[in-house]
């Protein structure tokens, strides 16, 4: 999960200041609901204009889409930023549950 989260975080840093500010406000207000959280696909619903966000890794590249107008034009919009912040928080919470001497669960 950390690969997609890392890629999303990198793209979020390149968003416009307006998108960063509004996205941060949306995430802080709890407006993001992560719907699907997989190693190569994350989908979310954001309660601002009922936007739907999709992040997907295809051929080792991150692709994103949002149903809002800027998102449909390919911009990393406020909804993408809010979702990116929510994903980062989910990864941090998951990592906090792992044993201190291991960054990943062991395969069996």
Tab-separated table of N, CA and C in Angstrom:
chain	number	residue	atom	x	y	z
A	1	UNK	N	0.813	-1.200	0.000
A	1	UNK	CA	0.000	0.000	0.000
A	1	UNK	C	0.852	1.257	0.000
A	2	UNK	N	2.048	1.147	0.575
A	2	UNK	CA	2.847	2.360	0.703
A	2	UNK	C	3.322	2.882	-0.643
A	3	UNK	N	3.442	2.027	-1.678
A	3	UNK	CA	3.862	2.498	-2.993
A	3	UNK	C	2.845	3.457	-3.596
A	4	UNK	N	1.579	3.073	-3.599
A	4	UNK	CA	0.562	3.955	-4.163
A	4	UNK	C	0.412	5.196	-3.288
A	5	UNK	N	0.485	5.034	-1.985
A	5	UNK	CA	0.376	6.188	-1.087
A	5	UNK	C	1.539	7.155	-1.308
A	6	UNK	N	2.725	6.623	-1.516
A	6	UNK	CA	3.906	7.464	-1.753
A	6	UNK	C	3.751	8.232	-3.064
A	7	UNK	N	3.301	7.562	-4.113
A	7	UNK	CA	3.093	8.224	-5.404
A	7	UNK	C	2.018	9.303	-5.318
A	8	UNK	N	0.942	9.012	-4.609
A	8	UNK	CA	-0.133	9.991	-4.443
A	8	UNK	C	0.391	11.203	-3.677
A	9	UNK	N	1.154	10.955	-2.624
A	9	UNK	CA	1.716	12.054	-1.837
A	9	UNK	C	2.636	12.940	-2.660
A	10	UNK	N	3.429	12.334	-3.527
A	10	UNK	CA	4.322	13.097	-4.397
A	10	UNK	C	3.519	14.003	-5.325
A	11	UNK	N	2.476	13.477	-5.948
A	11	UNK	CA	1.646	14.277	-6.852
A	11	UNK	C	0.921	15.384	-6.101
A	12	UNK	N	0.475	15.096	-4.879
A	12	UNK	CA	-0.252	16.099	-4.101
A	12	UNK	C	0.611	17.328	-3.847
A	13	UNK	N	1.906	17.125	-3.665
A	13	UNK	CA	2.799	18.257	-3.413
A	13	UNK	C	2.889	19.187	-4.617
A	14	UNK	N	2.514	18.702	-5.797
A	14	UNK	CA	2.576	19.503	-7.018
A	14	UNK	C	1.265	20.220	-7.331
A	15	UNK	N	0.259	20.026	-6.493
A	15	UNK	CA	-1.053	20.654	-6.732
A	15	UNK	C	-0.963	22.160	-6.491
A	16	UNK	N	-1.942	22.874	-7.005
A	16	UNK	CA	-1.993	24.327	-6.813
A	16	UNK	C	-2.209	24.650	-5.336
A	17	UNK	N	-1.831	25.853	-4.948
A	17	UNK	CA	-2.013	26.279	-3.555
A	17	UNK	C	-3.489	26.265	-3.171
A	18	UNK	N	-4.349	26.653	-4.097
A	18	UNK	CA	-5.793	26.643	-3.838
A	18	UNK	C	-6.290	25.222	-3.583
A	19	UNK	N	-5.846	24.278	-4.422
A	19	UNK	CA	-6.253	22.878	-4.250
A	19	UNK	C	-5.706	22.326	-2.936
A	20	UNK	N	-4.468	22.666	-2.601
A	20	UNK	CA	-3.880	22.196	-1.338
A	20	UNK	C	-4.668	22.711	-0.139
A	21	UNK	N	-5.023	23.994	-0.159
A	21	UNK	CA	-5.750	24.585	0.967
A	21	UNK	C	-7.155	23.998	1.093
A	22	UNK	N	-7.893	23.969	-0.015
A	22	UNK	CA	-9.270	23.460	0.037
A	22	UNK	C	-9.282	21.960	0.329
A	23	UNK	N	-8.349	21.219	-0.272
A	23	UNK	CA	-8.257	19.784	-0.006
A	23	UNK	C	-7.940	19.489	1.447
A	24	UNK	N	-7.040	20.278	2.029
A	24	UNK	CA	-6.723	20.114	3.453
A	24	UNK	C	-7.936	20.368	4.327
A	25	UNK	N	-8.713	21.403	3.977
A	25	UNK	CA	-9.932	21.700	4.734
A	25	UNK	C	-10.946	20.566	4.624
A	26	UNK	N	-11.097	20.025	3.423
A	26	UNK	CA	-12.044	18.922	3.229
A	26	UNK	C	-11.648	17.699	4.056
A	27	UNK	N	-10.368	17.360	4.007
A	27	UNK	CA	-9.913	16.184	4.757
A	27	UNK	C	-10.053	16.416	6.257
A	28	UNK	N	-9.707	17.600	6.725
A	28	UNK	CA	-9.826	17.919	8.156
A	28	UNK	C	-11.276	17.871	8.632
A	29	UNK	N	-12.197	18.208	7.729
A	29	UNK	CA	-13.617	18.192	8.073
A	29	UNK	C	-14.208	16.785	8.011
A	30	UNK	N	-13.412	15.801	7.622
A	30	UNK	CA	-13.902	14.430	7.545
A	30	UNK	C	-14.775	14.173	6.326
A	31	UNK	N	-14.548	14.936	5.247
A	31	UNK	CA	-15.390	14.830	4.063
A	31	UNK	C	-15.008	13.679	3.133
A	32	UNK	N	-13.921	12.975	3.449
A	32	UNK	CA	-13.442	11.908	2.565
A	32	UNK	C	-13.830	10.543	3.107
A	33	UNK	N	-14.426	9.738	2.252
A	33	UNK	CA	-14.704	8.347	2.602
A	33	UNK	C	-13.948	7.468	1.617
A	34	UNK	N	-12.947	6.745	2.134
A	34	UNK	CA	-12.218	5.813	1.288
A	34	UNK	C	-13.131	4.621	1.021
A	35	UNK	N	-13.400	4.365	-0.245
A	35	UNK	CA	-14.321	3.295	-0.628
A	35	UNK	C	-13.560	2.012	-0.915
A	36	UNK	N	-12.458	2.138	-1.632
A	36	UNK	CA	-11.630	0.967	-1.968
A	36	UNK	C	-10.172	1.341	-1.754
A	37	UNK	N	-9.441	0.473	-1.084
A	37	UNK	CA	-8.046	0.738	-0.723
A	37	UNK	C	-7.260	-0.529	-1.001
A	38	UNK	N	-6.697	-0.626	-2.197
A	38	UNK	CA	-5.945	-1.799	-2.644
A	38	UNK	C	-4.536	-1.363	-3.046
A	39	UNK	N	-3.627	-2.306	-3.255
A	39	UNK	CA	-2.253	-1.931	-3.619
A	39	UNK	C	-2.132	-1.103	-4.899
A	40	UNK	N	-3.033	-1.285	-5.854
A	40	UNK	CA	-2.919	-0.539	-7.108
A	40	UNK	C	-4.137	0.323	-7.423
A	41	UNK	N	-5.115	0.364	-6.530
A	41	UNK	CA	-6.348	1.126	-6.785
A	41	UNK	C	-6.911	1.685	-5.486
A	42	UNK	N	-7.200	2.979	-5.513
A	42	UNK	CA	-7.870	3.628	-4.388
A	42	UNK	C	-9.009	4.449	-4.959
A	43	UNK	N	-10.193	4.279	-4.399
A	43	UNK	CA	-11.328	5.113	-4.779
A	43	UNK	C	-11.893	5.744	-3.518
A	44	UNK	N	-12.445	6.942	-3.698
A	44	UNK	CA	-13.002	7.673	-2.560
A	44	UNK	C	-14.165	8.527	-3.018
A	45	UNK	N	-15.018	8.842	-2.075
A	45	UNK	CA	-16.086	9.808	-2.278
A	45	UNK	C	-15.795	10.985	-1.367
A	46	UNK	N	-15.927	12.191	-1.915
A	46	UNK	CA	-15.665	13.411	-1.153
A	46	UNK	C	-16.956	14.212	-1.107
A	47	UNK	N	-17.378	14.587	0.092
A	47	UNK	CA	-18.675	15.228	0.292
A	47	UNK	C	-18.766	16.661	-0.218
A	48	UNK	N	-17.854	17.110	-1.018
A	48	UNK	CA	-17.888	18.439	-1.609
A	48	UNK	C	-18.377	18.276	-3.036
A	49	UNK	N	-19.624	18.608	-3.309
A	49	UNK	CA	-20.239	18.407	-4.625
A	49	UNK	C	-20.308	16.927	-4.998
A	50	UNK	N	-20.284	16.043	-4.031
A	50	UNK	CA	-20.378	14.600	-4.257
A	50	UNK	C	-19.346	14.121	-5.281
A	51	UNK	N	-18.115	14.536	-5.127
A	51	UNK	CA	-17.050	14.166	-6.055
A	51	UNK	C	-16.566	12.747	-5.780
A	52	UNK	N	-16.211	12.049	-6.838
A	52	UNK	CA	-15.625	10.714	-6.737
A	52	UNK	C	-14.210	10.781	-7.285
A	53	UNK	N	-13.263	10.219	-6.534
A	53	UNK	CA	-11.848	10.250	-6.891
A	53	UNK	C	-11.370	8.825	-7.096
A	54	UNK	N	-10.489	8.660	-8.095
A	54	UNK	CA	-9.905	7.346	-8.373
A	54	UNK	C	-8.410	7.523	-8.618
A	55	UNK	N	-7.600	6.783	-7.873
A	55	UNK	CA	-6.165	6.691	-8.100
A	55	UNK	C	-5.871	5.258	-8.515
A	56	UNK	N	-5.067	5.100	-9.554
A	56	UNK	CA	-4.738	3.751	-10.005
A	56	UNK	C	-3.317	3.729	-10.558
A	57	UNK	N	-2.605	2.654	-10.250
A	57	UNK	CA	-1.291	2.454	-10.837
A	57	UNK	C	-1.467	1.581	-12.072
A	58	UNK	N	-1.035	2.122	-13.206
A	58	UNK	CA	-1.087	1.409	-14.478
A	58	UNK	C	0.303	1.485	-15.092
A	59	UNK	N	0.880	0.332	-15.378
A	59	UNK	CA	2.237	0.278	-15.943
A	59	UNK	C	3.222	1.089	-15.100
A	60	UNK	N	3.108	0.961	-13.783
A	60	UNK	CA	3.991	1.609	-12.810
A	60	UNK	C	3.851	3.126	-12.755
A	61	UNK	N	2.822	3.683	-13.396
A	61	UNK	CA	2.541	5.115	-13.345
A	61	UNK	C	1.239	5.347	-12.606
A	62	UNK	N	1.194	6.442	-11.838
A	62	UNK	CA	-0.031	6.802	-11.136
A	62	UNK	C	-0.944	7.574	-12.078
A	63	UNK	N	-2.187	7.148	-12.147
A	63	UNK	CA	-3.213	7.860	-12.912
A	63	UNK	C	-4.281	8.273	-11.913
A	64	UNK	N	-4.886	9.425	-12.142
A	64	UNK	CA	-5.953	9.862	-11.253
A	64	UNK	C	-7.078	10.459	-12.068
A	65	UNK	N	-8.257	10.472	-11.436
A	65	UNK	CA	-9.442	11.052	-12.051
A	65	UNK	C	-10.370	11.504	-10.938
A	66	UNK	N	-10.995	12.645	-11.152
A	66	UNK	CA	-12.036	13.126	-10.246
A	66	UNK	C	-13.204	13.584	-11.098
A	67	UNK	N	-14.400	13.466	-10.562
A	67	UNK	CA	-15.591	13.821	-11.315
A	67	UNK	C	-15.866	15.321	-11.344
A	68	UNK	N	-15.118	16.124	-10.578
A	68	UNK	CA	-15.314	17.571	-10.626
A	68	UNK	C	-14.730	18.124	-11.931
A	69	UNK	N	-15.073	19.363	-12.258
A	69	UNK	CA	-14.616	19.930	-13.531
A	69	UNK	C	-13.090	19.989	-13.653
A	70	UNK	N	-12.363	20.527	-12.648
A	70	UNK	CA	-10.898	20.525	-12.785
A	70	UNK	C	-10.323	19.113	-12.874
A	71	UNK	N	-10.899	18.187	-12.129
A	71	UNK	CA	-10.438	16.805	-12.153
A	71	UNK	C	-10.662	16.143	-13.502
A	72	UNK	N	-11.798	16.440	-14.130
A	72	UNK	CA	-12.075	15.885	-15.463
A	72	UNK	C	-11.092	16.417	-16.499
A	73	UNK	N	-10.500	17.573	-16.214
A	73	UNK	CA	-9.498	18.150	-17.117
A	73	UNK	C	-8.092	17.627	-16.818
A	74	UNK	N	-7.981	16.732	-15.829
A	74	UNK	CA	-6.697	16.126	-15.510
A	74	UNK	C	-5.923	16.813	-14.412
A	75	UNK	N	-6.513	17.833	-13.786
A	75	UNK	CA	-5.833	18.526	-12.695
A	75	UNK	C	-5.899	17.719	-11.406
A	76	UNK	N	-4.867	17.849	-10.589
A	76	UNK	CA	-4.874	17.241	-9.257
A	76	UNK	C	-5.649	18.218	-8.375
A	77	UNK	N	-6.957	18.051	-8.339
A	77	UNK	CA	-7.887	18.999	-7.720
A	77	UNK	C	-7.906	18.873	-6.192
A	78	UNK	N	-8.722	19.715	-5.570
A	78	UNK	CA	-8.862	19.702	-4.113
A	78	UNK	C	-9.369	18.354	-3.603
A	79	UNK	N	-10.230	17.694	-4.385
A	79	UNK	CA	-10.747	16.388	-3.968
A	79	UNK	C	-9.636	15.339	-3.993
A	80	UNK	N	-8.750	15.438	-4.981
A	80	UNK	CA	-7.588	14.541	-5.034
A	80	UNK	C	-6.672	14.801	-3.852
A	81	UNK	N	-6.455	16.073	-3.528
A	81	UNK	CA	-5.612	16.421	-2.381
A	81	UNK	C	-6.231	15.886	-1.088
A	82	UNK	N	-7.528	16.082	-0.927
A	82	UNK	CA	-8.208	15.592	0.278
A	82	UNK	C	-8.086	14.078	0.389
A	83	UNK	N	-8.256	13.389	-0.723
A	83	UNK	CA	-8.124	11.936	-0.728
A	83	UNK	C	-6.687	11.528	-0.438
A	84	UNK	N	-5.722	12.230	-1.021
A	84	UNK	CA	-4.304	11.944	-0.755
A	84	UNK	C	-3.994	12.086	0.733
A	85	UNK	N	-4.511	13.139	1.349
A	85	UNK	CA	-4.289	13.335	2.793
A	85	UNK	C	-4.936	12.216	3.602
A	86	UNK	N	-6.110	11.795	3.187
A	86	UNK	CA	-6.806	10.715	3.883
A	86	UNK	C	-6.058	9.395	3.741
A	87	UNK	N	-5.527	9.130	2.547
A	87	UNK	CA	-4.728	7.920	2.319
A	87	UNK	C	-3.485	7.942	3.201
A	88	UNK	N	-2.806	9.082	3.258
A	88	UNK	CA	-1.605	9.195	4.097
A	88	UNK	C	-1.946	8.904	5.554
A	89	UNK	N	-3.067	9.421	6.031
A	89	UNK	CA	-3.493	9.146	7.406
A	89	UNK	C	-3.799	7.679	7.635
A	90	UNK	N	-4.447	7.037	6.664
A	90	UNK	CA	-4.762	5.612	6.787
A	90	UNK	C	-3.487	4.774	6.829
A	91	UNK	N	-2.507	5.139	6.011
A	91	UNK	CA	-1.235	4.409	6.013
A	91	UNK	C	-0.527	4.590	7.360
A	92	UNK	N	-0.516	5.817	7.878
A	92	UNK	CA	0.115	6.057	9.191
A	92	UNK	C	-0.557	5.246	10.293
A	93	UNK	N	-1.892	5.213	10.268
A	93	UNK	CA	-2.609	4.442	11.297
A	93	UNK	C	-2.303	2.954	11.177
A	94	UNK	N	-2.212	2.445	9.953
A	94	UNK	CA	-1.896	1.037	9.733
A	94	UNK	C	-0.481	0.723	10.213
A	95	UNK	N	0.463	1.588	9.868
A	95	UNK	CA	1.848	1.372	10.286
A	95	UNK	C	1.987	1.410	11.804
A	96	UNK	N	1.168	2.212	12.466
A	96	UNK	CA	1.218	2.295	13.927
A	96	UNK	C	0.786	0.978	14.569
A	97	UNK	N	0.005	0.179	13.864
A	97	UNK	CA	-0.455	-1.101	14.393
A	97	UNK	C	0.563	-2.225	14.208
A	98	UNK	N	1.541	-2.006	13.321
A	98	UNK	CA	2.555	-3.028	13.067
A	98	UNK	C	3.537	-3.101	14.230
A	99	UNK	N	4.134	-4.267	14.461
A	99	UNK	CA	5.155	-4.375	15.506
A	99	UNK	C	6.300	-3.393	15.230
A	100	UNK	N	6.880	-2.852	16.281
A	100	UNK	CA	7.934	-1.838	16.154
A	100	UNK	C	9.157	-2.327	15.396
A	101	UNK	N	9.478	-3.615	15.461
A	101	UNK	CA	10.677	-4.122	14.808
A	101	UNK	C	10.431	-4.556	13.374
A	102	UNK	N	9.252	-4.271	12.846
A	102	UNK	CA	8.925	-4.689	11.488
A	102	UNK	C	8.134	-3.590	10.806
A	103	UNK	N	8.527	-3.206	9.605
A	103	UNK	CA	7.772	-2.216	8.869
A	103	UNK	C	6.684	-2.854	8.015
A	104	UNK	N	6.779	-4.157	7.815
A	104	UNK	CA	5.781	-4.879	7.022
A	104	UNK	C	5.484	-6.221	7.665
A	105	UNK	N	4.255	-6.698	7.502
A	105	UNK	CA	3.969	-8.043	8.013
A	105	UNK	C	4.751	-9.086	7.235
A	106	UNK	N	5.104	-10.158	7.908
A	106	UNK	CA	5.863	-11.237	7.262
A	106	UNK	C	4.931	-12.097	6.431
A	107	UNK	N	5.412	-12.526	5.275
A	107	UNK	CA	4.639	-13.441	4.438
A	107	UNK	C	4.748	-14.843	5.019
A	108	UNK	N	3.679	-15.598	4.890
A	108	UNK	CA	3.665	-16.971	5.416
A	108	UNK	C	3.746	-17.944	4.282
